[in-house]
CSV table of C-alpha atoms in Angstrom, one decimal:
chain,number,residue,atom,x,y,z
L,217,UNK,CA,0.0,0.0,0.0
L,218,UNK,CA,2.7,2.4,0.9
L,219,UNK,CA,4.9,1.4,-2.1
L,220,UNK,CA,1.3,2.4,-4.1
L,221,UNK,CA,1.3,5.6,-3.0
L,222,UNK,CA,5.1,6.0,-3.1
L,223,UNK,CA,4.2,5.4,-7.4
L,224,UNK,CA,1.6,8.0,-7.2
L,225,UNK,CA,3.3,10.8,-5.3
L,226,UNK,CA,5.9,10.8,-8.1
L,227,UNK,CA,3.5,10.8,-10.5
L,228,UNK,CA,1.5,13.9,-9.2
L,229,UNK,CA,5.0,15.5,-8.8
L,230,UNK,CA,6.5,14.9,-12.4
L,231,UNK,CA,2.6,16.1,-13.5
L,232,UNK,CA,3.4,19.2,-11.7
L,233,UNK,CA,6.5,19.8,-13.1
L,234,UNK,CA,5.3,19.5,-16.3
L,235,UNK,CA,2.3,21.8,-16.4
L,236,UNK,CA,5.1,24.4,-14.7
L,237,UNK,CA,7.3,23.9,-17.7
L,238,UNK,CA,4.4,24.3,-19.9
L,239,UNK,CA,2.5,27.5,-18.3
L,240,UNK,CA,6.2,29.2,-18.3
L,241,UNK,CA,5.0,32.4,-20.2
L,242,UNK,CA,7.0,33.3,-23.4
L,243,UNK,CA,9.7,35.9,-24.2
L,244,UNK,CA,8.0,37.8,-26.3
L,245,UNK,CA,4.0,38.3,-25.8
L,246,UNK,CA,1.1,40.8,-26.6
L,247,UNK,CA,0.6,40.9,-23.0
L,248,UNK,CA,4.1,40.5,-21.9
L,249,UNK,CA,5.8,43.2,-24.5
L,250,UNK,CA,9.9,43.2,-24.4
L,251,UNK,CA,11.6,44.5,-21.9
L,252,UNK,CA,15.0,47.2,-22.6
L,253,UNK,CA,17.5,44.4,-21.0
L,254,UNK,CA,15.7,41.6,-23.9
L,255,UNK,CA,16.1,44.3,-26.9
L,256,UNK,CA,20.0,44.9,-25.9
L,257,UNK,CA,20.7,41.5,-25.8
L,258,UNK,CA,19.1,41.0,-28.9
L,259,UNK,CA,20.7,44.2,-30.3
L,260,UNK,CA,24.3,42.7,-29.0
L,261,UNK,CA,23.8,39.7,-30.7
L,262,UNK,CA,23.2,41.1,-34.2
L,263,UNK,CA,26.1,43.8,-33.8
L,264,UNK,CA,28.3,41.3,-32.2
L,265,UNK,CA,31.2,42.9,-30.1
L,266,UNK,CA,29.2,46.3,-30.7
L,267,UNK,CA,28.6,48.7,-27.8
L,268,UNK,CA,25.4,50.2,-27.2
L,269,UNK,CA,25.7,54.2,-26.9
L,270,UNK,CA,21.8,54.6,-26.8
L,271,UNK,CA,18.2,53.2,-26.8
L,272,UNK,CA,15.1,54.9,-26.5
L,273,UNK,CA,11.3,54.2,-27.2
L,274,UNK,CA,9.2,56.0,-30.2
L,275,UNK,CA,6.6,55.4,-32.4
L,276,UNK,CA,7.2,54.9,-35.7
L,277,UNK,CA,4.1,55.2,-38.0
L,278,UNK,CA,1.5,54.5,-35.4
L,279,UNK,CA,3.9,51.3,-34.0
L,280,UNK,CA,5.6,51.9,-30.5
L,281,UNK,CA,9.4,50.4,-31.4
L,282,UNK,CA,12.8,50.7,-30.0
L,283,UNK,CA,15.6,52.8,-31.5
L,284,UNK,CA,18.8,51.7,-30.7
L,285,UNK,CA,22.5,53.3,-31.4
L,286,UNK,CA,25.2,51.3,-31.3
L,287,UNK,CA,29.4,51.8,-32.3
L,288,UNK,CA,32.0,49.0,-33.0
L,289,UNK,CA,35.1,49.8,-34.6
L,290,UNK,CA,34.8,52.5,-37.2
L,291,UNK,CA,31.3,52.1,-37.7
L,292,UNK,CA,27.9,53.4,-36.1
L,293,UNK,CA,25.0,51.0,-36.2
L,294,UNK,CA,21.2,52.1,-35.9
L,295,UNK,CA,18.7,49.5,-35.2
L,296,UNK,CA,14.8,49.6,-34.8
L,297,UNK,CA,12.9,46.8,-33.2
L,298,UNK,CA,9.1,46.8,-33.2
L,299,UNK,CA,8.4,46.4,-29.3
L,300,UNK,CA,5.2,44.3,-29.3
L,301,UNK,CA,6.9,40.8,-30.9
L,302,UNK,CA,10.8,42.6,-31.0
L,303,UNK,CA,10.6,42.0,-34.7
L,304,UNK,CA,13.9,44.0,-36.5
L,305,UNK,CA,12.0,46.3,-38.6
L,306,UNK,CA,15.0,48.3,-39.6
L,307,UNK,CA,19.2,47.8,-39.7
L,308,UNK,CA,22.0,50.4,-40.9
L,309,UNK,CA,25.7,51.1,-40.3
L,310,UNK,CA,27.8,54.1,-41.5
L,311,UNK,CA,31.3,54.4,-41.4
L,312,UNK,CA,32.2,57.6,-39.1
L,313,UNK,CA,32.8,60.8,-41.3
L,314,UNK,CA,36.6,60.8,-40.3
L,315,UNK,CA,38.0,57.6,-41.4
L,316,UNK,CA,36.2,58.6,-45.0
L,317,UNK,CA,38.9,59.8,-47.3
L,318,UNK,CA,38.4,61.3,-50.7
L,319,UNK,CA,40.4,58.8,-52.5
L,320,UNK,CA,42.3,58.3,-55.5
L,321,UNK,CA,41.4,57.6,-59.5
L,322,UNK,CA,39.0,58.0,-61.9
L,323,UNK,CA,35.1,57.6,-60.3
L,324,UNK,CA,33.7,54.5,-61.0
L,325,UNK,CA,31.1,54.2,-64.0
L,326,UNK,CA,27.3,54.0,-62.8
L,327,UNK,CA,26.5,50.6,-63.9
L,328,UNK,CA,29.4,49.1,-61.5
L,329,UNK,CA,28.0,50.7,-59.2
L,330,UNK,CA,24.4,49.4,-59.3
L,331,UNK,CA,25.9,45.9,-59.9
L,332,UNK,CA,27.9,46.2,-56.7
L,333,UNK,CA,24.2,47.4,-55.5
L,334,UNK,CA,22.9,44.7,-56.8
L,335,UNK,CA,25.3,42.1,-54.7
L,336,UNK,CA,24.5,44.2,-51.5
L,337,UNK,CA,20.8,43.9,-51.8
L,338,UNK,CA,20.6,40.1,-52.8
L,339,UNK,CA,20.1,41.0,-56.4
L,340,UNK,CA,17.4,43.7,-55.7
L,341,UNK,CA,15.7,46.1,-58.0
L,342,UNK,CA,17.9,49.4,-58.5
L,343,UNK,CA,15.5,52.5,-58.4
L,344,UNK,CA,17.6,55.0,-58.1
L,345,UNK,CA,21.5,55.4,-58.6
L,346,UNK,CA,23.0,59.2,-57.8
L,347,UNK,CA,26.4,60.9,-57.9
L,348,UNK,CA,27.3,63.3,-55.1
L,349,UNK,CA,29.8,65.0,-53.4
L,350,UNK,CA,30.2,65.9,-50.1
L,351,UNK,CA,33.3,67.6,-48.1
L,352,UNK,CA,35.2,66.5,-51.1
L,353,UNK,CA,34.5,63.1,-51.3
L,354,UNK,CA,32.8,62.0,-54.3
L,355,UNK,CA,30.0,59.0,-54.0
L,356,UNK,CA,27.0,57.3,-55.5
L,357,UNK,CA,24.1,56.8,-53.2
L,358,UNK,CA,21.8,53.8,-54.4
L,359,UNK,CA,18.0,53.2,-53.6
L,360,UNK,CA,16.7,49.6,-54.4
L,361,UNK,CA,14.4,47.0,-52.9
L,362,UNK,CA,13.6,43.5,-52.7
L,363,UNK,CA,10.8,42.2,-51.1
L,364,UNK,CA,8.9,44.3,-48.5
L,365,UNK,CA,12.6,45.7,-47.7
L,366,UNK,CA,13.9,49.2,-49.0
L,367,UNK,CA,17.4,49.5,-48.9
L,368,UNK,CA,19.5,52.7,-49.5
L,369,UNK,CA,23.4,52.3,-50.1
L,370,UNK,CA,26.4,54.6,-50.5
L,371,UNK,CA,29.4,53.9,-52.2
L,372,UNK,CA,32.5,55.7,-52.4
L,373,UNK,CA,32.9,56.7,-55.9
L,374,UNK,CA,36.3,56.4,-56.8
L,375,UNK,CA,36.9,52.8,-54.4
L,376,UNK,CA,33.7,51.4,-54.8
L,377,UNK,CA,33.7,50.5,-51.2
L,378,UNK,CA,30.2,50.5,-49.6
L,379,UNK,CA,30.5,53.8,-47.1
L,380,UNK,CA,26.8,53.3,-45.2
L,381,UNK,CA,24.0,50.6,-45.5
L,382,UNK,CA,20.7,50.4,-44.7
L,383,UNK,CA,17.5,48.6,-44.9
L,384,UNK,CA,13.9,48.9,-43.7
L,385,UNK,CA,11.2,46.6,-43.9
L,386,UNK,CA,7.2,47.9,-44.1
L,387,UNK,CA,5.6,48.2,-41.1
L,388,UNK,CA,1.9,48.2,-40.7
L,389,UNK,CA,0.0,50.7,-38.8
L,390,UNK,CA,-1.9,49.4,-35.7
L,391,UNK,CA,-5.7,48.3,-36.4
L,392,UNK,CA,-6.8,49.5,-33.0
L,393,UNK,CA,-7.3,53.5,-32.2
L,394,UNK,CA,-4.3,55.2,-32.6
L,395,UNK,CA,-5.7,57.5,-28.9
L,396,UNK,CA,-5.8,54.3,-27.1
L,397,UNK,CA,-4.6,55.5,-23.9
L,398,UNK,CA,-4.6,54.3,-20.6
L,399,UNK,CA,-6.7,56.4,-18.5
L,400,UNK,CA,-5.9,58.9,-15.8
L,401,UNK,CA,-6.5,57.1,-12.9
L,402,UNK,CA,-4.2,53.9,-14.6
L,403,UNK,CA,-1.5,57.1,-14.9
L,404,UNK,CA,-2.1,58.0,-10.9
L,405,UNK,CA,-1.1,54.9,-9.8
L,406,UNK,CA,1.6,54.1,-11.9
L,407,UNK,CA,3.2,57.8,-10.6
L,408,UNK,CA,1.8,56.6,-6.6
L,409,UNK,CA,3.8,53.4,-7.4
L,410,UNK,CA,6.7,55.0,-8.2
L,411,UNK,CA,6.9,57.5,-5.1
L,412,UNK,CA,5.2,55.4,-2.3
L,413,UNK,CA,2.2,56.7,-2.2
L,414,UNK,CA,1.4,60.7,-1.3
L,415,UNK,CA,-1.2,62.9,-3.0
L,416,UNK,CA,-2.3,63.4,-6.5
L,417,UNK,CA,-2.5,67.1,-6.8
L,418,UNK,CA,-2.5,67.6,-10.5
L,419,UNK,CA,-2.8,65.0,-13.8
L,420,UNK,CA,-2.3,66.4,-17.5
L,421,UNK,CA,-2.0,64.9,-20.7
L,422,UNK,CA,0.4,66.5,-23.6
L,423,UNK,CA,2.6,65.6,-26.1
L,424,UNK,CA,6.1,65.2,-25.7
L,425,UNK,CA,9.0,64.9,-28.4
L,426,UNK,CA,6.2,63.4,-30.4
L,427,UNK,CA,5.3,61.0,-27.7
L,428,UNK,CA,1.8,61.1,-25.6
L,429,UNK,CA,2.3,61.4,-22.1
L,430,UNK,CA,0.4,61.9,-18.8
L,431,UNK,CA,2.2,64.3,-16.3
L,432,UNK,CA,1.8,63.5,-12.8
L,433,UNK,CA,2.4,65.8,-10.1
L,434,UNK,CA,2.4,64.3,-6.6
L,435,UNK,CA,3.7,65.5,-3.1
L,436,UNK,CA,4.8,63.0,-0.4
L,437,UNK,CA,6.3,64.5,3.2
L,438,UNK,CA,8.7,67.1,2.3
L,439,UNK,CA,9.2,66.3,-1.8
L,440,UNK,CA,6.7,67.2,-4.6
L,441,UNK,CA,7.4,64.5,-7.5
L,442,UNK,CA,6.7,65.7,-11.1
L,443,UNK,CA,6.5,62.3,-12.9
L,444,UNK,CA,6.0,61.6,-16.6
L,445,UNK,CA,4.2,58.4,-17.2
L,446,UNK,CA,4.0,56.8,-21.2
L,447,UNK,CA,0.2,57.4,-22.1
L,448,UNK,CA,0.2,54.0,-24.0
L,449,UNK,CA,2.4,51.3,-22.0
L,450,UNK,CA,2.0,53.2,-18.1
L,451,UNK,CA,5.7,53.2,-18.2
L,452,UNK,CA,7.7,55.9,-16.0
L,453,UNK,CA,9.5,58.4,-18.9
L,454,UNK,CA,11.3,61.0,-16.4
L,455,UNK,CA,11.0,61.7,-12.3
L,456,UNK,CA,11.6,65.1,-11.2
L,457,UNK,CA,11.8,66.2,-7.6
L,458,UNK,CA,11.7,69.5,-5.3
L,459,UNK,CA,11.3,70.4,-2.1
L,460,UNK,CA,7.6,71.5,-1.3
L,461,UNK,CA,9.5,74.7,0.5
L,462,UNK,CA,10.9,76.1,-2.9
């Protein structure tokens, strides 16, 4: 009898662990969106050995993303991640101004060029090829696209050697209402959250830097807090504090 119940105690357990291994939520969810430490490790892994200089959050035709700057060697990287699935939505590198020299021979004809374009962009359609010149160096700066990406190229024009690169794939504007905010009271508590509690004394909604976003003032003890909360996610954008005496 004991041995019986031995059998099913084990079995209940490995049941257990099971369902735990299956309810374990995933990365990347609608209701779970990614978090700024799972975008720079995903940023780190596609510049690898790249440092990351900057990341902020912005919404890119109606689609809240993450823009992140990056450097490695003599080249600066920008890289755009939609935030609700941390789909890469857009990639470029330039080479820094300074290591571009104006070079030496004849400038390459146009057709090499947009075959050199052509091996960039996986064979790609060409829609536009230009000559330039800018603080003396001379280069051809190539439009094409394949697919649902649009790539635009520059090319030194007397090396031939690719100087920036970029691609950027269409991104579909949300389906819901663009003005669908969390409400005041959802804005309150995030800002009561932050502080510890206190008093609400004033809640307004503006734009700021193209982003919508509830301001929350609220005074605990001594300090009056000045929060701005993301009008979208509830996420805290910027704490300021003063003393209530000044």
């Amino acid at each position: 009898m004991k041995k019986h119940s031995r059998t099913a105690a084990i079995f209940m357990i490995i049941c257990l662990a099971m369902a735990n291994v299956l309810c374990v939520p995933e990365t990347v969810s609608a209701k779970n969106p990614v978090t700024d430490q799972q975008i720079r490790k995903l940023a780190k892994k596609q510049v690898k050995g790249g440092r990351i200089v900057e990341i902020d959050q912005d919404y890119e035709k109606g689609v809240l993303v993450y823009e992140i700057e990056m450097l490695k060697g003599k080249k600066e990287y920008q890289l755009t991640y939609r935030a609700k699935d941390a789909k890469l939505i857009s990639y470029g590198w330039e080479i820094q101004s300074f290591y571009v020299r104006r070079g030496r021979g004849r400038i390459i004809s146009m057709d090499k060029c947009r075959k050199l374009a052509k091996k960039q962009t996986s064979n790609g359609k060409i829609i536009s090829t230009v000559l330039k010149r800018s603080h003396g160096v001379d280069f051809y700066k190539v439009k094409a696209q394949k697919g649902t990406k649009k790539y635009e190229l520059k090319f030194h024009a007397r090396t031939g050697k690719l100087l920036e690169y970029e691609w950027e794939s269409a991104t579909k504007k949300n389906s819901g209402n663009s003005r669908n905010y969390i409400s005041k009271e959802q804005a309150k508590k995030a800002a009561l959250e932050r502080t510890g509690g206190g008093t609400v004394i004033k809640v307004k909604f503006e734009m700021d830097d193209g982003a919508p976003v509830y301001e929350v003032e609220v005074i605990r003890g001594e300090v009056e807090y000045e929060i701005k909360v993301h009008a979208r996610t509830g996420r805290i954008l910027e704490i300021d504090m003063d003393s209530v005496y000044d």
